Structures are given as structure tokens and as C-alpha cells.
Amino acid sequence: MSAKRILITGKKSYVGKSLVNWLGDFGDDYSTECISLKDEDWVNKDFSTYDVIVHVAGIAHVSSDPNMEEMYYKVNCDLTIETAKKAKVSGVKQFIFLSSIIVYGDSSIDKQVIDKNTIPSPSNFYGDSKLQAENGLRILDREDFKVVIIRPPMIYGRNSKGNYPKLAKLSRVLPLFPDYDNNRSMLHIDNLCEFIKLTIDNFESGTYFPQNKEYVKTSELVKLISQVNGRKMHLTSIFNPLVKLLCARTSLGQKVFGNLVYDKSLSEYKHDYQIRDLRESIELTELKRRNK
């Protein structure tokens, strides 16, 4: 059987580079190539030689700067749909889009669980640009052009960006951390790459919600990172009133100590993609960081 020919948009993206490495471990089963969409050269790229487009290109960080709003929609929405239309016309059979849990809004103080009945309600133009892209892609979905939309929670792993490295840095310097009760869905990069591989293998379409097997409490995560690095982290509830106030008044507090989880049944799949449990994923992330 010939190799699946996969084009990944987002040449320098964390997910894109990780996926190339992951699929490369399966010998000749997959042939991958990465391209950048930052200039107009990609418009002249011949898509007809590919079976699958994995679209991870986009602005990944959340910004509240109103001057950035137009750019978010241009890159995360318009460019996504333009790429998908080109793929469809070129005869590509499957288009996989990396969206985000943020289409449901930011984390919150309340313990709410996202399930199949939860209606997306973005709270910023990052989340809305992703949701608008999803809506544009679903119109293109056909039997001969299958669209996969993946809404991952916080992605982490070696060399990842975002909130995880910030928490990891704190775990390496702080002797104490607030023992505040919250729950977060997270997704290790290996689990995400395996899930993407399975959606390609099974020629899927539809919307999916992969996550790790375990929910994560921020304080327990910081403590685990500290342990893996050979340090002792003491958790205390003495700061909880201050943390609660911080969560109520600042977006930073909600990002660190808020709640944002998928119902676990929403993330079930017919094949096991959750190949890394929480502790193993932290060991892989931290030990590789130290040995790089």
C-alpha cells in the first residue's frame, strides 16, 4: 500500500513539527511535507499530489488588542477557508483543521463541563475567528472531501508555548503554591499526534474533542512538575481567598486557576489515542527539556 501523502500548513508551528516527527516513526506509511502560508507563494503550490491537508497554520495566542482583530479573522478564518477551497478543487480527499476549546469561551470560576449540548460562545476574537472558520469549513464537507475539525484543550509537551512552560517555570522556583480546587482538560502533544494519525487512517469527518484521560488540578500539576524535577513543592490553602479574588477580577487568575473541561464521554474514540498518562507526559516533557 502506498504512503499517505500529507501536507501540513504551518511550517514552524509546534503541532506541525511534532506531527512530522510522530508520523516519521511509522516508516513509509506516511509521506509528509510542511509549508508556510505567511507569503503568497503557497497559492501556486500544487495540492493535487496530496491525500490530506492538516491545517495548523494560524495565530495561536490570545490577544485583547483591538488592533489585532482584523488580523485574527484574516489568518484564522479567511486563510483557513481559502486553503480548504483550494484543497477541494485540487482533489484532496481530507482536510483536518486544528480549532480550539476556546470556541466555548474562556475558563471560569464556576465548575462547568462542556458536553455535546454545550453551544459555543467565544469570549474573544481569537475564539470567534476559529469558530467562523469551522462554520465555513462545514459547508465544504462532502463524501469526497471530508472535513475534520479538532477542538483541543491546552496542548503541552517538550518545547511547547503558552501556559504550561510558565507554570513549569514557577514550579522550579517557588517553595509554595496555592492548593486551589479547579479542573482543566489538557492534551499532551503525543496524544494529539496519535489522534490526528487515527483520523487520517480512518478517513474521518466531523468534529472531535480529544483530551488526556485525566482532568488536571493546577496545583497538582505544578507539584508533579516540581517532583519530576527533583524538588519539593508544598501546597497550601492559605492563599485561597486571594486566589479567588484574583480569579474574579482578572483574566490571568482565570487562566491559571479557572475551570475548563470536556465531559470525558465527549472525548471517547473507537481507538485508543490517549497513549500518555499525565505523569508520563510530564516526565517526557521535563526530562527532555533538561537533556536537550
mmCIF file of C-alpha atoms in Angstrom:
data_model
loop_
_atom_site.group_PDB
_atom_site.id
_atom_site.type_symbol
_atom_site.label_atom_id
_atom_site.label_comp_id
_atom_site.label_asym_id
_atom_site.label_seq_id
_atom_site.Cartn_x
_atom_site.Cartn_y
_atom_site.Cartn_z
ATOM 1 C CA MET A 1 0.000 0.000 0.000
ATOM 2 C CA SER A 2 1.372 3.424 -0.958
ATOM 3 C CA ALA A 3 2.170 6.026 1.651
ATOM 4 C CA LYS A 4 -0.468 8.568 2.661
ATOM 5 C CA ARG A 5 0.678 11.910 1.257
ATOM 6 C CA ILE A 6 0.133 14.626 3.862
ATOM 7 C CA LEU A 7 0.690 18.366 3.545
ATOM 8 C CA ILE A 8 0.922 20.281 6.816
ATOM 9 C CA THR A 9 0.384 24.042 6.778
ATOM 10 C CA GLY A 10 2.325 25.942 9.428
ATOM 11 C CA LYS A 11 5.962 25.109 8.790
ATOM 12 C CA LYS A 12 7.215 26.480 12.110
ATOM 13 C CA SER A 13 4.203 25.557 14.233
ATOM 14 C CA TYR A 14 4.680 23.406 17.321
ATOM 15 C CA VAL A 15 1.934 20.968 16.338
ATOM 16 C CA GLY A 16 3.086 20.806 12.719
ATOM 17 C CA LYS A 17 6.705 19.976 13.561
ATOM 18 C CA SER A 18 5.607 17.471 16.210
ATOM 19 C CA LEU A 19 3.259 15.726 13.777
ATOM 20 C CA VAL A 20 6.010 15.364 11.167
ATOM 21 C CA ASN A 21 8.233 13.675 13.773
ATOM 22 C CA TRP A 22 5.394 11.464 15.003
ATOM 23 C CA LEU A 23 4.372 10.197 11.579
ATOM 24 C CA GLY A 24 8.016 9.738 10.673
ATOM 25 C CA ASP A 25 8.238 6.947 13.256
ATOM 26 C CA PHE A 26 5.889 4.802 11.160
ATOM 27 C CA GLY A 27 8.349 4.186 8.364
ATOM 28 C CA ASP A 28 6.992 4.525 4.849
ATOM 29 C CA ASP A 29 3.298 4.638 5.831
ATOM 30 C CA TYR A 30 3.188 8.429 5.630
ATOM 31 C CA SER A 31 4.883 10.995 3.438
ATOM 32 C CA THR A 32 4.799 14.472 4.993
ATOM 33 C CA GLU A 33 5.682 17.952 3.845
ATOM 34 C CA CYS A 34 5.307 21.308 5.624
ATOM 35 C CA ILE A 35 4.703 24.675 4.019
ATOM 36 C CA SER A 36 4.320 28.213 5.294
ATOM 37 C CA LEU A 37 1.307 30.332 4.418
ATOM 38 C CA LYS A 38 2.925 33.585 5.534
ATOM 39 C CA ASP A 39 3.532 34.780 1.968
ATOM 40 C CA GLU A 40 1.616 34.304 -1.270
ATOM 41 C CA ASP A 41 3.875 31.584 -2.684
ATOM 42 C CA TRP A 42 1.623 28.839 -1.330
ATOM 43 C CA VAL A 43 -1.159 29.886 -3.727
ATOM 44 C CA ASN A 44 0.877 28.415 -6.584
ATOM 45 C CA LYS A 45 1.572 25.180 -4.697
ATOM 46 C CA ASP A 46 0.192 22.067 -6.401
ATOM 47 C CA PHE A 47 -2.168 20.466 -3.874
ATOM 48 C CA SER A 48 -3.287 17.691 -6.235
ATOM 49 C CA THR A 49 -0.460 15.384 -5.186
ATOM 50 C CA TYR A 50 -1.697 15.145 -1.581
ATOM 51 C CA ASP A 51 -4.293 12.924 0.081
ATOM 52 C CA VAL A 52 -4.647 15.004 3.244
ATOM 53 C CA ILE A 53 -4.136 18.618 4.306
ATOM 54 C CA VAL A 54 -3.540 19.167 8.038
ATOM 55 C CA HIS A 55 -4.118 22.869 8.618
ATOM 56 C CA VAL A 56 -2.407 24.088 11.783
ATOM 57 C CA ALA A 57 -1.278 27.488 10.475
ATOM 58 C CA GLY A 58 -2.751 30.406 12.384
ATOM 59 C CA ILE A 59 -2.329 32.890 15.205
ATOM 60 C CA ALA A 60 -2.220 30.723 18.306
ATOM 61 C CA HIS A 61 -2.024 33.182 21.184
ATOM 62 C CA VAL A 62 -4.951 35.118 22.607
ATOM 63 C CA SER A 63 -4.729 38.909 22.322
ATOM 64 C CA SER A 64 -7.050 41.594 23.664
ATOM 65 C CA ASP A 65 -5.527 44.271 21.434
ATOM 66 C CA PRO A 66 -8.386 45.573 19.235
ATOM 67 C CA ASN A 67 -5.855 46.461 16.557
ATOM 68 C CA MET A 68 -5.216 42.728 16.119
ATOM 69 C CA GLU A 69 -8.845 41.779 15.489
ATOM 70 C CA GLU A 70 -8.759 42.119 11.706
ATOM 71 C CA MET A 71 -5.555 40.062 11.514
ATOM 72 C CA TYR A 72 -7.070 37.243 13.585
ATOM 73 C CA TYR A 73 -10.043 36.895 11.231
ATOM 74 C CA LYS A 74 -7.833 37.195 8.164
ATOM 75 C CA VAL A 75 -5.420 34.479 9.297
ATOM 76 C CA ASN A 76 -7.516 32.137 11.436
ATOM 77 C CA CYS A 77 -10.697 32.296 9.386
ATOM 78 C CA ASP A 78 -10.278 33.629 5.852
ATOM 79 C CA LEU A 79 -6.948 31.933 5.177
ATOM 80 C CA THR A 80 -8.266 28.627 6.540
ATOM 81 C CA ILE A 81 -11.284 28.631 4.243
ATOM 82 C CA GLU A 82 -9.219 29.746 1.253
ATOM 83 C CA THR A 83 -6.784 26.875 1.847
ATOM 84 C CA ALA A 84 -9.631 24.371 2.156
ATOM 85 C CA LYS A 85 -11.281 25.553 -1.068
ATOM 86 C CA LYS A 86 -8.005 25.178 -2.937
ATOM 87 C CA ALA A 87 -7.601 21.683 -1.472
ATOM 88 C CA LYS A 88 -11.095 20.671 -2.530
ATOM 89 C CA VAL A 89 -10.702 21.931 -6.094
ATOM 90 C CA SER A 90 -7.341 20.151 -6.284
ATOM 91 C CA GLY A 91 -8.871 16.786 -5.417
ATOM 92 C CA VAL A 92 -7.552 16.438 -1.862
ATOM 93 C CA LYS A 93 -9.742 13.913 -0.028
ATOM 94 C CA GLN A 94 -9.474 15.102 3.580
ATOM 95 C CA PHE A 95 -8.925 18.444 5.331
ATOM 96 C CA ILE A 96 -8.050 18.477 9.048
ATOM 97 C CA PHE A 97 -8.395 21.773 10.912
ATOM 98 C CA LEU A 98 -6.970 22.489 14.352
ATOM 99 C CA SER A 99 -9.522 24.652 16.137
ATOM 100 C CA SER A 100 -9.642 25.172 19.927
ATOM 101 C CA ILE A 101 -11.658 24.629 23.101
ATOM 102 C CA ILE A 102 -11.696 28.438 23.281
ATOM 103 C CA VAL A 103 -14.710 28.455 20.933
ATOM 104 C CA TYR A 104 -16.660 27.772 24.156
ATOM 105 C CA GLY A 105 -15.232 30.817 25.896
ATOM 106 C CA ASP A 106 -12.518 31.298 28.478
ATOM 107 C CA SER A 107 -12.067 29.331 31.678
ATOM 108 C CA SER A 108 -14.254 30.402 34.577
ATOM 109 C CA ILE A 109 -14.564 30.267 38.346
ATOM 110 C CA ASP A 110 -17.643 28.067 38.046
ATOM 111 C CA LYS A 111 -17.175 24.344 37.539
ATOM 112 C CA GLN A 112 -18.877 23.820 34.218
ATOM 113 C CA VAL A 113 -18.417 20.806 31.977
ATOM 114 C CA ILE A 114 -18.623 21.098 28.206
ATOM 115 C CA ASP A 115 -20.763 18.325 26.751
ATOM 116 C CA LYS A 116 -22.475 17.566 23.432
ATOM 117 C CA ASN A 117 -25.258 20.041 24.232
ATOM 118 C CA THR A 118 -22.959 22.976 25.046
ATOM 119 C CA ILE A 119 -23.273 25.743 22.474
ATOM 120 C CA PRO A 120 -20.032 27.523 21.501
ATOM 121 C CA SER A 121 -19.862 31.048 22.881
ATOM 122 C CA PRO A 122 -16.478 32.691 22.186
ATOM 123 C CA SER A 123 -15.463 35.481 24.554
ATOM 124 C CA ASN A 124 -12.775 36.994 22.303
ATOM 125 C CA PHE A 125 -11.948 37.374 18.633
ATOM 126 C CA TYR A 126 -9.419 34.550 18.793
ATOM 127 C CA GLY A 127 -12.147 32.089 19.702
ATOM 128 C CA ASP A 128 -14.652 33.633 17.308
ATOM 129 C CA SER A 129 -12.183 33.554 14.393
ATOM 130 C CA LYS A 130 -11.741 29.816 14.974
ATOM 131 C CA LEU A 131 -15.498 29.271 15.185
ATOM 132 C CA GLN A 132 -16.155 31.231 11.992
ATOM 133 C CA ALA A 133 -13.515 29.129 10.237
ATOM 134 C CA GLU A 134 -15.288 25.973 11.420
ATOM 135 C CA ASN A 135 -18.602 27.229 10.026
ATOM 136 C CA GLY A 136 -17.011 27.975 6.662
ATOM 137 C CA LEU A 137 -15.387 24.538 6.506
ATOM 138 C CA ARG A 138 -18.553 22.584 7.258
ATOM 139 C CA ILE A 139 -20.163 23.998 4.126
ATOM 140 C CA LEU A 140 -17.381 22.369 2.096
ATOM 141 C CA ASP A 141 -17.730 18.908 3.668
ATOM 142 C CA ARG A 142 -18.672 16.180 1.173
ATOM 143 C CA GLU A 143 -18.194 12.452 0.795
ATOM 144 C CA ASP A 144 -15.213 13.097 -1.496
ATOM 145 C CA PHE A 145 -13.849 15.960 0.644
ATOM 146 C CA LYS A 146 -14.058 15.091 4.300
ATOM 147 C CA VAL A 147 -13.572 17.867 6.841
ATOM 148 C CA VAL A 148 -12.237 17.082 10.314
ATOM 149 C CA ILE A 149 -12.472 19.779 12.995
ATOM 150 C CA ILE A 150 -10.430 19.191 16.170
ATOM 151 C CA ARG A 151 -11.101 21.311 19.256
ATOM 152 C CA PRO A 152 -8.197 20.553 21.591
ATOM 153 C CA PRO A 153 -7.809 21.939 25.106
ATOM 154 C CA MET A 154 -4.416 23.252 26.252
ATOM 155 C CA ILE A 155 -1.682 21.440 24.307
ATOM 156 C CA TYR A 156 1.645 20.859 26.034
ATOM 157 C CA GLY A 157 4.870 18.939 25.626
ATOM 158 C CA ARG A 158 8.565 19.494 25.135
ATOM 159 C CA ASN A 159 9.220 22.970 23.695
ATOM 160 C CA SER A 160 5.531 23.905 23.799
ATOM 161 C CA LYS A 161 4.475 27.501 24.269
ATOM 162 C CA GLY A 162 1.603 29.023 26.209
ATOM 163 C CA ASN A 163 0.655 28.440 29.835
ATOM 164 C CA TYR A 164 2.455 25.173 30.505
ATOM 165 C CA PRO A 165 6.055 26.492 30.334
ATOM 166 C CA LYS A 166 5.031 29.402 32.555
ATOM 167 C CA LEU A 167 3.688 27.004 35.190
ATOM 168 C CA ALA A 168 6.753 24.806 34.815
ATOM 169 C CA LYS A 169 8.999 27.799 35.431
ATOM 170 C CA LEU A 170 7.090 28.647 38.607
ATOM 171 C CA SER A 171 7.377 25.039 39.794
ATOM 172 C CA ARG A 172 11.154 25.279 39.588
ATOM 173 C CA VAL A 173 11.474 28.370 41.779
ATOM 174 C CA LEU A 174 8.537 28.572 44.184
ATOM 175 C CA PRO A 175 8.573 26.684 47.522
ATOM 176 C CA LEU A 176 4.796 27.121 47.968
ATOM 177 C CA PHE A 177 1.818 27.078 45.637
ATOM 178 C CA PRO A 178 -1.909 27.677 46.284
ATOM 179 C CA ASP A 179 -3.887 24.482 46.799
ATOM 180 C CA TYR A 180 -6.894 25.830 44.926
ATOM 181 C CA ASP A 181 -9.573 23.453 43.666
ATOM 182 C CA ASN A 182 -10.131 23.555 39.904
ATOM 183 C CA ASN A 183 -10.255 21.241 36.897
ATOM 184 C CA ARG A 184 -8.718 21.617 33.442
ATOM 185 C CA SER A 185 -8.721 19.455 30.352
ATOM 186 C CA MET A 186 -5.258 19.152 28.806
ATOM 187 C CA LEU A 187 -3.786 17.305 25.842
ATOM 188 C CA HIS A 188 -0.217 16.069 25.579
ATOM 189 C CA ILE A 189 1.295 16.536 22.127
ATOM 190 C CA ASP A 190 1.834 12.772 21.648
ATOM 191 C CA ASN A 191 -1.834 12.104 22.354
ATOM 192 C CA LEU A 192 -2.834 14.794 19.859
ATOM 193 C CA CYS A 193 -0.481 13.486 17.157
ATOM 194 C CA GLU A 194 -1.760 9.944 17.633
ATOM 195 C CA PHE A 195 -5.339 11.202 17.390
ATOM 196 C CA ILE A 196 -4.607 13.059 14.149
ATOM 197 C CA LYS A 197 -2.946 9.924 12.767
ATOM 198 C CA LEU A 198 -6.059 7.880 13.586
ATOM 199 C CA THR A 199 -8.395 10.374 11.902
ATOM 200 C CA ILE A 200 -6.243 10.037 8.785
ATOM 201 C CA ASP A 201 -6.122 6.227 8.987
ATOM 202 C CA ASN A 202 -9.898 6.019 9.407
ATOM 203 C CA PHE A 203 -10.676 8.718 6.818
ATOM 204 C CA GLU A 204 -12.853 10.573 9.321
ATOM 205 C CA SER A 205 -15.033 13.650 9.082
ATOM 206 C CA GLY A 206 -16.804 15.598 11.812
ATOM 207 C CA THR A 207 -15.910 17.494 14.994
ATOM 208 C CA TYR A 208 -13.746 15.922 17.697
ATOM 209 C CA PHE A 209 -12.712 16.782 21.253
ATOM 210 C CA PRO A 210 -9.531 14.897 22.216
ATOM 211 C CA GLN A 211 -8.092 15.264 25.708
ATOM 212 C CA ASN A 212 -5.943 13.378 28.195
ATOM 213 C CA LYS A 213 -7.573 10.673 30.298
ATOM 214 C CA GLU A 214 -7.190 12.739 33.458
ATOM 215 C CA TYR A 215 -8.500 16.162 34.378
ATOM 216 C CA VAL A 216 -5.804 18.367 35.871
ATOM 217 C CA LYS A 217 -5.849 20.471 39.006
ATOM 218 C CA THR A 218 -3.395 23.346 38.563
ATOM 219 C CA SER A 219 -1.815 22.915 41.988
ATOM 220 C CA GLU A 220 -1.329 19.164 41.465
ATOM 221 C CA LEU A 221 0.170 19.820 38.034
ATOM 222 C CA VAL A 222 2.700 22.279 39.456
ATOM 223 C CA LYS A 223 3.535 19.836 42.256
ATOM 224 C CA LEU A 224 4.039 16.983 39.760
ATOM 225 C CA ILE A 225 6.327 19.101 37.572
ATOM 226 C CA SER A 226 8.305 20.004 40.684
ATOM 227 C CA GLN A 227 8.619 16.326 41.698
ATOM 228 C CA VAL A 228 9.817 15.272 38.247
ATOM 229 C CA ASN A 229 12.500 17.940 38.540
ATOM 230 C CA GLY A 230 13.598 16.595 41.926
ATOM 231 C CA ARG A 231 12.137 19.418 44.010
ATOM 232 C CA LYS A 232 9.621 19.519 46.847
ATOM 233 C CA MET A 233 6.585 21.692 46.372
ATOM 234 C CA HIS A 234 4.326 22.421 49.330
ATOM 235 C CA LEU A 235 0.678 23.180 48.619
ATOM 236 C CA THR A 236 -1.214 25.465 50.946
ATOM 237 C CA SER A 237 -4.758 26.801 51.106
ATOM 238 C CA ILE A 238 -3.692 29.948 52.957
ATOM 239 C CA PHE A 239 -3.664 31.937 49.717
ATOM 240 C CA ASN A 240 -7.059 30.704 48.505
ATOM 241 C CA PRO A 241 -9.048 33.860 49.403
ATOM 242 C CA LEU A 242 -6.554 35.907 47.398
ATOM 243 C CA VAL A 243 -6.688 33.428 44.500
ATOM 244 C CA LYS A 244 -10.474 33.557 44.477
ATOM 245 C CA LEU A 245 -10.348 37.347 44.301
ATOM 246 C CA LEU A 246 -7.755 37.158 41.538
ATOM 247 C CA CYS A 247 -9.974 34.801 39.533
ATOM 248 C CA ALA A 248 -12.989 37.059 39.948
ATOM 249 C CA ARG A 249 -11.190 40.214 38.834
ATOM 250 C CA THR A 250 -8.509 39.204 36.337
ATOM 251 C CA SER A 251 -8.250 37.055 33.232
ATOM 252 C CA LEU A 252 -4.826 35.888 34.413
ATOM 253 C CA GLY A 253 -6.340 34.377 37.539
ATOM 254 C CA GLN A 254 -8.932 32.515 35.481
ATOM 255 C CA LYS A 255 -6.299 31.247 33.058
ATOM 256 C CA VAL A 256 -4.275 29.760 35.898
ATOM 257 C CA PHE A 257 -6.937 28.658 38.366
ATOM 258 C CA GLY A 258 -10.168 28.610 36.346
ATOM 259 C CA ASN A 259 -12.174 25.604 35.206
ATOM 260 C CA LEU A 260 -12.428 24.444 31.599
ATOM 261 C CA VAL A 261 -13.143 20.783 30.895
ATOM 262 C CA TYR A 262 -14.741 18.493 28.361
ATOM 263 C CA ASP A 263 -17.086 15.771 29.525
ATOM 264 C CA LYS A 264 -14.952 12.632 29.234
ATOM 265 C CA SER A 265 -17.570 10.865 27.106
ATOM 266 C CA LEU A 266 -17.201 13.626 24.512
ATOM 267 C CA SER A 267 -13.567 12.652 24.011
ATOM 268 C CA GLU A 268 -14.046 8.904 23.560
ATOM 269 C CA TYR A 269 -12.878 7.410 20.287
ATOM 270 C CA LYS A 270 -13.092 3.937 18.756
ATOM 271 C CA HIS A 271 -9.318 3.528 19.042
ATOM 272 C CA ASP A 272 -7.071 4.446 21.959
ATOM 273 C CA TYR A 273 -5.180 7.661 21.324
ATOM 274 C CA GLN A 274 -4.534 8.511 24.991
ATOM 275 C CA ILE A 275 -1.195 6.730 24.978
ATOM 276 C CA ARG A 276 0.457 9.005 27.568
ATOM 277 C CA ASP A 277 -0.950 9.357 31.065
ATOM 278 C CA LEU A 278 -0.367 12.571 32.968
ATOM 279 C CA ARG A 279 2.745 11.544 34.887
ATOM 280 C CA GLU A 280 4.439 10.013 31.847
ATOM 281 C CA SER A 281 3.643 13.086 29.777
ATOM 282 C CA ILE A 282 5.209 15.384 32.389
ATOM 283 C CA GLU A 283 8.276 13.153 32.653
ATOM 284 C CA LEU A 284 8.711 13.207 28.871
ATOM 285 C CA THR A 285 8.261 16.969 28.771
ATOM 286 C CA GLU A 286 10.545 17.860 31.669
ATOM 287 C CA LEU A 287 13.275 15.262 31.253
ATOM 288 C CA LYS A 288 13.653 16.026 27.555
ATOM 289 C CA ARG A 289 13.758 19.733 28.399
ATOM 290 C CA ARG A 290 16.654 19.144 30.770
ATOM 291 C CA ASN A 291 18.513 16.881 28.348
ATOM 292 C CA LYS A 292 18.092 18.914 25.173
#
